[in-house]
Short mmCIF file of C-alpha atoms in Angstrom, two decimals:
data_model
loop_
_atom_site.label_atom_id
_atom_site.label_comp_id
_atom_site.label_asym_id
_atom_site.label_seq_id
_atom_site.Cartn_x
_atom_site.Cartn_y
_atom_site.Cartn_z
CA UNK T 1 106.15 107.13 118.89
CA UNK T 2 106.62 109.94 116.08
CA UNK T 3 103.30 110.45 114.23
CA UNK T 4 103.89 110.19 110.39
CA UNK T 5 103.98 113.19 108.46
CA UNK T 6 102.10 114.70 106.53
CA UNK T 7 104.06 116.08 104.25
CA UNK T 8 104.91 114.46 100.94
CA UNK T 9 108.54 112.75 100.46
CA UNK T 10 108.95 110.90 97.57
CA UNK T 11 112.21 108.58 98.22
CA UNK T 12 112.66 106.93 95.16
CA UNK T 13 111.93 103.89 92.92
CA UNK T 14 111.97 101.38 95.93
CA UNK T 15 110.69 98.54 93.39
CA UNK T 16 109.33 97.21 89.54
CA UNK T 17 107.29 94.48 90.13
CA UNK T 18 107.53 91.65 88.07
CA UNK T 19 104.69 88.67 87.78
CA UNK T 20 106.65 85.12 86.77
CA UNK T 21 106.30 81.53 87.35
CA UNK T 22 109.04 80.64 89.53
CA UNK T 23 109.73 83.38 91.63
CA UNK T 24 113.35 81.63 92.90
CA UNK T 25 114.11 80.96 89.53
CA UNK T 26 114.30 84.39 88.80
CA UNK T 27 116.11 85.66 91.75
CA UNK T 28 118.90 83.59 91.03
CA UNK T 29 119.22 84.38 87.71
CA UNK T 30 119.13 88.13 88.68
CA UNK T 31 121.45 87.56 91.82
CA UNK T 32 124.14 85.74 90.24
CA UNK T 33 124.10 88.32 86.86
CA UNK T 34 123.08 91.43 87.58
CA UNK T 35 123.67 91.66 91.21
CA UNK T 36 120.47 91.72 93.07
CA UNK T 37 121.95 89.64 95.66
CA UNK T 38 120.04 91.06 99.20
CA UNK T 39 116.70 89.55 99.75
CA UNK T 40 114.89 91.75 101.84
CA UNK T 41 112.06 89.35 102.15
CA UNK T 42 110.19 86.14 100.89
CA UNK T 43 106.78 86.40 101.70
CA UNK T 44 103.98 83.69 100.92
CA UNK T 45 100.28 85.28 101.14
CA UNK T 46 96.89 85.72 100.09
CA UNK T 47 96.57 88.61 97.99
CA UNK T 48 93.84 89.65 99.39
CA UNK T 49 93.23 93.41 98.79
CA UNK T 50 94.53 93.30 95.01
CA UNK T 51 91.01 91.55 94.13
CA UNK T 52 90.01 94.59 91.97
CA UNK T 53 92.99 93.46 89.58
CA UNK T 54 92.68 89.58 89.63
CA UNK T 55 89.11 88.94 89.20
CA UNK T 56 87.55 89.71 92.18
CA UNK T 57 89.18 86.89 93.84
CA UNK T 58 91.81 86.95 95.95
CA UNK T 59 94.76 84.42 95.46
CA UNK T 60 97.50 83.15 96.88
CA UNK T 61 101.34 84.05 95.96
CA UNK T 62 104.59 84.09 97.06
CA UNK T 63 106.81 87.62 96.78
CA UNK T 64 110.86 88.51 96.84
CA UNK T 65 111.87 91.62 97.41
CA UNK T 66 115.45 92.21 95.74
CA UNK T 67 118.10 94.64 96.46
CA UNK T 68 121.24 95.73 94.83
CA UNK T 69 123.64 97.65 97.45
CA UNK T 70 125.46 99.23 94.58
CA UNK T 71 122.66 101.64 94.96
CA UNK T 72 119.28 101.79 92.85
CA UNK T 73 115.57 100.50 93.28
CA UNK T 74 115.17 96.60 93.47
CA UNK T 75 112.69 93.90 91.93
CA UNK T 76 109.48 92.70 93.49
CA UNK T 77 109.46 89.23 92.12
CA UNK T 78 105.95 88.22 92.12
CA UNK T 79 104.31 84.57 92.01
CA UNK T 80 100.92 83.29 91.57
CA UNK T 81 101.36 79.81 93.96
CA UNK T 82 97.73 78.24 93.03
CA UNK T 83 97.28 79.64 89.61
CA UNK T 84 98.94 79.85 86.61
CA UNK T 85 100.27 82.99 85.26
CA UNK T 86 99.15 84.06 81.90
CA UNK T 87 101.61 85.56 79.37
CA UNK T 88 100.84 88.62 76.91
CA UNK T 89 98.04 87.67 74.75
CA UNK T 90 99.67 89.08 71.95
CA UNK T 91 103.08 90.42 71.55
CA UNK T 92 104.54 93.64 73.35
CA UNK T 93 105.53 96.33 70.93
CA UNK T 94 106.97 99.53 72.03
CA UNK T 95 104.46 102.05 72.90
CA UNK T 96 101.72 99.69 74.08
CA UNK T 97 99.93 100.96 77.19
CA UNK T 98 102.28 99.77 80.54
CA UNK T 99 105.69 99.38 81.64
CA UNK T 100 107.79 98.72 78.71
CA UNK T 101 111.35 98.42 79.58
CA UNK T 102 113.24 98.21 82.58
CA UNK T 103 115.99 100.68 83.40
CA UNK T 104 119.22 99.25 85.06
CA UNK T 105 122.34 101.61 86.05
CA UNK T 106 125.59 100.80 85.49
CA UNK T 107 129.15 102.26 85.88
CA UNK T 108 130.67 99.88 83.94
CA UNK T 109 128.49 99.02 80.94
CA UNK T 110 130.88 97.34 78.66
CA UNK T 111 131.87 95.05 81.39
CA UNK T 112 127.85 93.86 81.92
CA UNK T 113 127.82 94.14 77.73
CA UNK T 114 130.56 91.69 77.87
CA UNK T 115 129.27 88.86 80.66
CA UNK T 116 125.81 89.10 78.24
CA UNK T 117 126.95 88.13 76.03
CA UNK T 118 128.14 84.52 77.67
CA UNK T 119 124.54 83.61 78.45
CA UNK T 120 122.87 83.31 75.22
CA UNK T 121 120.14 85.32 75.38
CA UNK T 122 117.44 86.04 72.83
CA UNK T 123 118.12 89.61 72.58
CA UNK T 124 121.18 91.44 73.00
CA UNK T 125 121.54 95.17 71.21
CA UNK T 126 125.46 96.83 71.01
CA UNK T 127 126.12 99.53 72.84
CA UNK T 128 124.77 102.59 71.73
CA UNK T 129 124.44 106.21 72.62
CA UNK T 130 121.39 108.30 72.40
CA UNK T 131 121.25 112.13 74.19
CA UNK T 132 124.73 111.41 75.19
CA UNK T 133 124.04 108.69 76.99
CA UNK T 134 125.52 104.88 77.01
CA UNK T 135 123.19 102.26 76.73
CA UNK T 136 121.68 98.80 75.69
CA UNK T 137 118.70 96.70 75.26
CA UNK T 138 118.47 92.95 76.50
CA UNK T 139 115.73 90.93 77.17
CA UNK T 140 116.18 87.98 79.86
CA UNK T 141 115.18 84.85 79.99
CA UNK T 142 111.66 85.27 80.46
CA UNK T 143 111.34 87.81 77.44
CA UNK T 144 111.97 91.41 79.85
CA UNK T 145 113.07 94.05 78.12
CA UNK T 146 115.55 95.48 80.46
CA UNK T 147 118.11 98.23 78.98
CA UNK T 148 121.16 99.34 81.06
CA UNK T 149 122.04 102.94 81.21
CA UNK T 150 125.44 104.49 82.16
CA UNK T 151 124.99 105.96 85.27
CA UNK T 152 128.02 106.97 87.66
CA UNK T 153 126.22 107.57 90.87
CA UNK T 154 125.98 104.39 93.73
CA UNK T 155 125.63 103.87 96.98
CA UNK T 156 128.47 101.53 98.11
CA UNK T 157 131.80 100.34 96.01
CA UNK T 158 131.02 97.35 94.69
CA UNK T 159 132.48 94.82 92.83
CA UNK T 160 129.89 94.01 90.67
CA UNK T 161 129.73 96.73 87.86
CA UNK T 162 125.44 96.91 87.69
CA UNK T 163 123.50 98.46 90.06
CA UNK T 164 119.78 98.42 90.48
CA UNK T 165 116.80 100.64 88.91
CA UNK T 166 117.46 103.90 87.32
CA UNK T 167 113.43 103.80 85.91
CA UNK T 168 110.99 102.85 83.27
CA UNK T 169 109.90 103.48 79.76
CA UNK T 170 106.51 103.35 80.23
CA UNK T 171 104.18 103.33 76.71
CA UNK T 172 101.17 105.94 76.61
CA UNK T 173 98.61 107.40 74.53
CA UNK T 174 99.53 110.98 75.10
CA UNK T 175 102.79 112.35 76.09
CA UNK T 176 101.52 115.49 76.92
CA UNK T 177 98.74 114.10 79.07
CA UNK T 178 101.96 112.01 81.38
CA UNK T 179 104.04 114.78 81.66
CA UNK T 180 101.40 116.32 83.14
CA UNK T 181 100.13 113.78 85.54
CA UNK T 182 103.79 112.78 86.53
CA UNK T 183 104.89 116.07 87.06
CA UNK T 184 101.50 117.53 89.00
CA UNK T 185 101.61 114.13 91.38
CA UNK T 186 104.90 112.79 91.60
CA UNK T 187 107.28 115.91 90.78
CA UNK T 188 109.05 114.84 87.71
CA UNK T 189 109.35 118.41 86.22
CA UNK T 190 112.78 118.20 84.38
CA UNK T 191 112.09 117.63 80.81
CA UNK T 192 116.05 116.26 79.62
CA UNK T 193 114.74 115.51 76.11
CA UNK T 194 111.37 115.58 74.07
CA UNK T 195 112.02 113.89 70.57
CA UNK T 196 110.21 112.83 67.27
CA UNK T 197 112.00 110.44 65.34
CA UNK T 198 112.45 106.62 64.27
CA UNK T 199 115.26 105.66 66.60
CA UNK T 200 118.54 103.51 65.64
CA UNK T 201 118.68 102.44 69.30
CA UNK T 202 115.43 101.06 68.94
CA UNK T 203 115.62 99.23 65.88
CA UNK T 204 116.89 95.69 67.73
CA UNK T 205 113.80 95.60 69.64
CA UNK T 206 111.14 96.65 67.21
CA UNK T 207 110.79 96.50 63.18
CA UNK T 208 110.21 100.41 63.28
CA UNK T 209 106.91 99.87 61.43
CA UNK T 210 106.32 102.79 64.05
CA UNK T 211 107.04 106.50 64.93
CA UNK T 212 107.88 107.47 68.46
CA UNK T 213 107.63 110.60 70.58
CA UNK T 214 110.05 109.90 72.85
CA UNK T 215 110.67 111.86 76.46
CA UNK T 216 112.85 111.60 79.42
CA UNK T 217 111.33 113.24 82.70
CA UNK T 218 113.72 113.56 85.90
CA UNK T 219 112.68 115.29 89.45
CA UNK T 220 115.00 118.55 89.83
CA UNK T 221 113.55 118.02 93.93
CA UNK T 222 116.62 115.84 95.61
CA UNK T 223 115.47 115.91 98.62
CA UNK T 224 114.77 112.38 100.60
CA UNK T 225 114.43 110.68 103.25
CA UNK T 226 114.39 106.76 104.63
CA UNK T 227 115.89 104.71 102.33
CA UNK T 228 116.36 107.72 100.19
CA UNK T 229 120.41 107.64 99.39
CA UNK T 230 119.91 104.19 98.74
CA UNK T 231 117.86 104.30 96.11
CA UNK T 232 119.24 107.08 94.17
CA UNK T 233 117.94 109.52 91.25
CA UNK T 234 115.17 107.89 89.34
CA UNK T 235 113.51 108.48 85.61
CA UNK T 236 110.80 107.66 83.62
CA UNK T 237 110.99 107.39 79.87
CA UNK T 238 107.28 108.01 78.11
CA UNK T 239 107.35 106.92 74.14
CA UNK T 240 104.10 107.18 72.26
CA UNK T 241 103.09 105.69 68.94
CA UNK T 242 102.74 108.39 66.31
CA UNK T 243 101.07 106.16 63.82
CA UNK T 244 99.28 102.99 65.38
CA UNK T 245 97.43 103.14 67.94
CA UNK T 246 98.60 100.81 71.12
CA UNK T 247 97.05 98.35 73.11
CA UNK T 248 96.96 97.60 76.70
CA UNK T 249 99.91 95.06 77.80
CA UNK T 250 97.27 93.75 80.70
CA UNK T 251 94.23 93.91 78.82
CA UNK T 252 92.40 90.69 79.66
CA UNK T 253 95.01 89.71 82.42
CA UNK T 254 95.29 89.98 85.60
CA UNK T 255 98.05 91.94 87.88
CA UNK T 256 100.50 89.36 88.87
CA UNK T 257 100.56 87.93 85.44
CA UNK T 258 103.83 87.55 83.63
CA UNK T 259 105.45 90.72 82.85
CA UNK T 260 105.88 93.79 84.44
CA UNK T 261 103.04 94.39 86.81
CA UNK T 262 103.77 98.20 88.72
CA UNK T 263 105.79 100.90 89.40
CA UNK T 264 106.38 101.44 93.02
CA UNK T 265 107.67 104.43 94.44
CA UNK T 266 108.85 104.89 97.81
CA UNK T 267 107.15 107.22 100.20
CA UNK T 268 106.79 109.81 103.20
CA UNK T 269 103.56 111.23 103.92
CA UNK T 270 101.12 108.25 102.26
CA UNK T 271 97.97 110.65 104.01
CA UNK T 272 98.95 113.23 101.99
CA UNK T 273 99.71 111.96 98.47
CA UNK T 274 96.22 110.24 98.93
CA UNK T 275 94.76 113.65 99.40
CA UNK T 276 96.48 114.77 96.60
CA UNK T 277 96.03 112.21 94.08
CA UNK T 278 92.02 112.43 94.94
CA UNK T 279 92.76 116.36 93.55
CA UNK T 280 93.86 115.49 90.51
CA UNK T 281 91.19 112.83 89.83
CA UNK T 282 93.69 109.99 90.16
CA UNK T 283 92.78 108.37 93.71
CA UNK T 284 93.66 105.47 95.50
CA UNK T 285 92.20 102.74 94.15
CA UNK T 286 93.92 100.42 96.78
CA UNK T 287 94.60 100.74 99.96
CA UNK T 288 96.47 99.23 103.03
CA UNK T 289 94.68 102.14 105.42
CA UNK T 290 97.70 101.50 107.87
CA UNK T 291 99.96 99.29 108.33
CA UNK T 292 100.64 95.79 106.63
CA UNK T 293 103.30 92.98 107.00
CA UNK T 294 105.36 91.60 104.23
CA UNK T 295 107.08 89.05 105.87
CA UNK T 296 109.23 90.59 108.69
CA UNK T 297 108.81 94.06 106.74
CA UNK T 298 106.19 96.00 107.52
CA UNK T 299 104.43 99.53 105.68
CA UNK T 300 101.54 101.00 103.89
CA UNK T 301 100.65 100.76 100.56
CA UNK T 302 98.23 102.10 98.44
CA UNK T 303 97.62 101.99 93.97
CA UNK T 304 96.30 104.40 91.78
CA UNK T 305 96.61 104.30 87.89
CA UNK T 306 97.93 106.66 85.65
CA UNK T 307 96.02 108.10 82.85
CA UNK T 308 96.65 105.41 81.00
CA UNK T 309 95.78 103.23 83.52
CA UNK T 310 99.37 101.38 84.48
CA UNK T 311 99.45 100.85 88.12
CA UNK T 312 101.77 102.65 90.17
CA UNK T 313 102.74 101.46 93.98
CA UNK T 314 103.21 103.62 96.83
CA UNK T 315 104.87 102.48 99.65
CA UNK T 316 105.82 104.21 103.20
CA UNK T 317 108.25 101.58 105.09
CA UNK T 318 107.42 101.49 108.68
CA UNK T 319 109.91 98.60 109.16
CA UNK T 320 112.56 96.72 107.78
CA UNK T 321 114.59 93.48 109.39
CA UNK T 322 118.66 93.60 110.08
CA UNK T 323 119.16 90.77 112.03
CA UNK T 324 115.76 88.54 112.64
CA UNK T 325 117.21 86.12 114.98
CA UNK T 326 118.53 89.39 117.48
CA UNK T 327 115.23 90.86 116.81
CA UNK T 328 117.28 94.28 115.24
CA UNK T 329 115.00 96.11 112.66
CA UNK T 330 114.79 99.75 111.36
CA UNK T 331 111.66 101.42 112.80
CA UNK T 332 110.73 104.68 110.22
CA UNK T 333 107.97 105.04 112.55
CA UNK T 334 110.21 106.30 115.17
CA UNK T 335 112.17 108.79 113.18
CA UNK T 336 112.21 111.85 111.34
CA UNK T 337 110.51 110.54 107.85
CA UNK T 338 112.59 113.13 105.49
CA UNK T 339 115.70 112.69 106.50
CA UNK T 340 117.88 109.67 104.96
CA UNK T 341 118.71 106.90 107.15
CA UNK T 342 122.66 106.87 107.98
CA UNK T 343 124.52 104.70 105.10
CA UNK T 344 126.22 102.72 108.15
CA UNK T 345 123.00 101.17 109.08
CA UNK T 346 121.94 100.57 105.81
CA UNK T 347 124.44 98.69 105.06
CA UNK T 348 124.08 96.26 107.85
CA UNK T 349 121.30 95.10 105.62
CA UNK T 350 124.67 93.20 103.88
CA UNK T 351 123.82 90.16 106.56
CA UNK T 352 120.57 89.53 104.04
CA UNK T 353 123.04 88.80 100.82
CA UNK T 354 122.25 85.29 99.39
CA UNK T 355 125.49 83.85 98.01
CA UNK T 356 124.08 80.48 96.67
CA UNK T 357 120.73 79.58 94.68
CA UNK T 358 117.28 79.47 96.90
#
C-alpha cells in the first residue's frame, strides 16, 4: 500500500457544513432545487472528538454528505439526533465573525433566478452584477444566505443549470490579518478585487447601516489531485465592518447548531499541513490521527480556526463507496495522492443519485 504523502495538495472545497433540525428535510429541498442529488453518505454517530465545540460532551447526530455532479463542493448536512439545535441568538448581519454566505455556481443563472422565484422564499435579490460578475442573494428555507455566482466551468453536462460550491463570504475583524492567514496556509494568493464601499448588491440583505471592505481571494496554484476536477476552482469572499464592530455568529453555541458550522477543504498530505499550520500558530485543534469512517467513507480529518476563530475542516479521503452491495470503492490510499482521479470513475458515483424524497 502507497504511504501518503507528505506533500501538501489542497483539492478543493469538498464541503460547507451546515447544522439543521431535520437533516432529510433539507436534502430534499436541496436535491430537488438546486441539484445536490448524490448522497455520498448518511451516517448516524456519536460525535465524539468534536467535544471541545459542544460542551465537552459528546453527542449524538446524524450527517449527509451531498454532491452535485455538475461539478463544485457539496453540503455536509449536519443533525443533532438527541438535542436540540439552537438558532443565532441574535440576528446575522453581514460582517459578523463566521461563514456568512454560501457561494453556489451556476451556468445558467437566470434559469435558477426564474424556478426561485416559484417557491416563495423570504428573500430573493434580482440579478445583479458586481466586478463583472452575475449574481444573486437568496436565503432558503431555514434562513441561509446562499448567493449564486455565474460560473461557466463544470464537471459533467448536466441538465440542471446549478452546480455546487464555488466558496464563502466569510465575516472578519481584519481583512488584512485573512489575507494573510489564507494565503500563508491555504494558498489563496490572487487578490481579484479589494474594495471600500456601501454595496447596491448588498442592500437586499442588510439595511447598509454599515461600511464594508470587501475582498475576493482565489488560488493562482491549479494543481490537484483525488477528487480534484470534481470539485473545481474555489473562493473565499472576506467583508469587514468599517464602522461597527461584529460579533461572533457561534458565540454561546455550539458547532452543529443551526447555521453554517465549517469550511472544509479537501486534502493531500494532512501530516504536512498539520506541521504547517503549528508554524503559523494556527494548529490542529482536532484531530482524527488516522483514519476514521463516515459511514462506508472513510479519511482523516483534522480543525483548526482561523484568526477569527471560524472553523475550517480538513479532510484527506482514503475511501469512497461506488457500488456497496459489489463491495467496489475508490481506495486514495493506493494511488498517487496529486493526481486527479479519472472523470470515468467518478462518475460511476451517478449509481448514489436519489431521485425521490428520503
Amino acid at each position: 500500500m502507497a504511504e501518503l504523502s507528505n506533500e501538501i495538495t489542497l483539492n478543493g472545497i469538498q464541503q460547507i457544513g451546515i447544522g439543521v433540525q431535520n437533516a432529510n428535510r433539507v436534502f430534499n429541498w436541496y436535491r430537488r432545487n438546486i441539484g445536490f442529488n448524490l448522497l455520498v453518505f448518511k451516517d448516524e454517530a456519536t460525535a465524539s472528538l468534536m467535544t471541545k465545540y459542544t460542551g465537552g460532551k459528546a453527542w449524538n447526530r446524524k450527517a449527509l454528505l451531498s454532491l452535485n455532479l455538475a461539478g463544485g463542493g457539496g453540503l455536509e448536512i449536519w443533525q443533532y439526533t438527541n438535542r436540540k439545535p439552537i438558532p443565532p441568538i441574535e440576528s446575522i448581519n453581514l460582517g459578523d465573525l463566521g461563514v456568512n454566505i454560501l457561494k453556489l455556481k451556476s451556468k445558467n443563472i437566470t434559469s435558477v433566478h426564474k424556478k426561485l422565484q416559484t417557491l416563495n422564499l423570504d428573500l430573493l435579490s434580482p440579478i445583479s452584477t458586481f466586478e463583472n460578475q452575475e449574481h444573486f442573494f437568496f436565503k432558503d428555507p431555514w434562513d441561509n444566505l446562499v448567493q449564486i455566482v455565474t460560473c461557466n466551468t463544470s464537471f459533467t453536462e448536466s441538465n440542471k443549470d446549478c452546480g455546487g460550491v464555488l466558496g464563502v463570504t466569510l465575516g472578519v475583524s481584519d481583512i488584512d490579518t485573512s489575507i494573510t492567514f489564507y494565503k500563508s496556509l491555504l494558498g489563496f494568493d490572487t487578490v481579484v478585487y479589494d474594495k471600500n464601499n456601501t454595496f447596491e448588491d448588498f442592500s437586499f440583505i442588510d439595511n447598509q447601516e454599515n461600511n464594508y471592505r470587501r475582498t475576493l481571494l482565489r488560488r493562482s496554484e491549479t494543481k490537484v489531485g483525488g477528487f480534484g476536477t470534481l470539485l473545481g476552482p474555489c473562493e473565499i469572499e472576506l467583508i469587514q465592518k468599517k464602522n461597527a464592530t461584529p460579533k461572533k455568529i457561534y458565540a454561546n453555541r455550539y458547532w452543529g447548531d443551526l447555521g453554517y458550522i465549517h469550511l472544509c477543504f479537501d486534502v493531500s498530505g494532512m501530516k504536512a499541513l498539520g506541521e504547517k499550520a503549528k508554524k503559523l500558530n494556527h494548529p490542529f485543534t482536532v484531530d482524527s490521527s488516522s483514519s476514521f469512517e463516515m459511514g462506508e467513507a472513510a479519511g482523516h480529518f483534522s480543525y483548526i480556526e482561523d484568526p477569527d476563530g471560524t472553523l475550517l475542516e480538513f479532510v484527506e479521503t482514503h475511501k469512497v463507496p461506488i457500488i456497496k452491495k459489489l463491495g467496489l470503492f475508490i481506495n486514495l490510499k493506493k494511488r498517487n495522492h496529486h493526481k486527479p482521479l479519472p472523470n470515468w470513475l467518478i462518475k460511476l458515483m451517478r449509481v448514489h443519485r436519489v431521485k425521490k424524497d428520503l
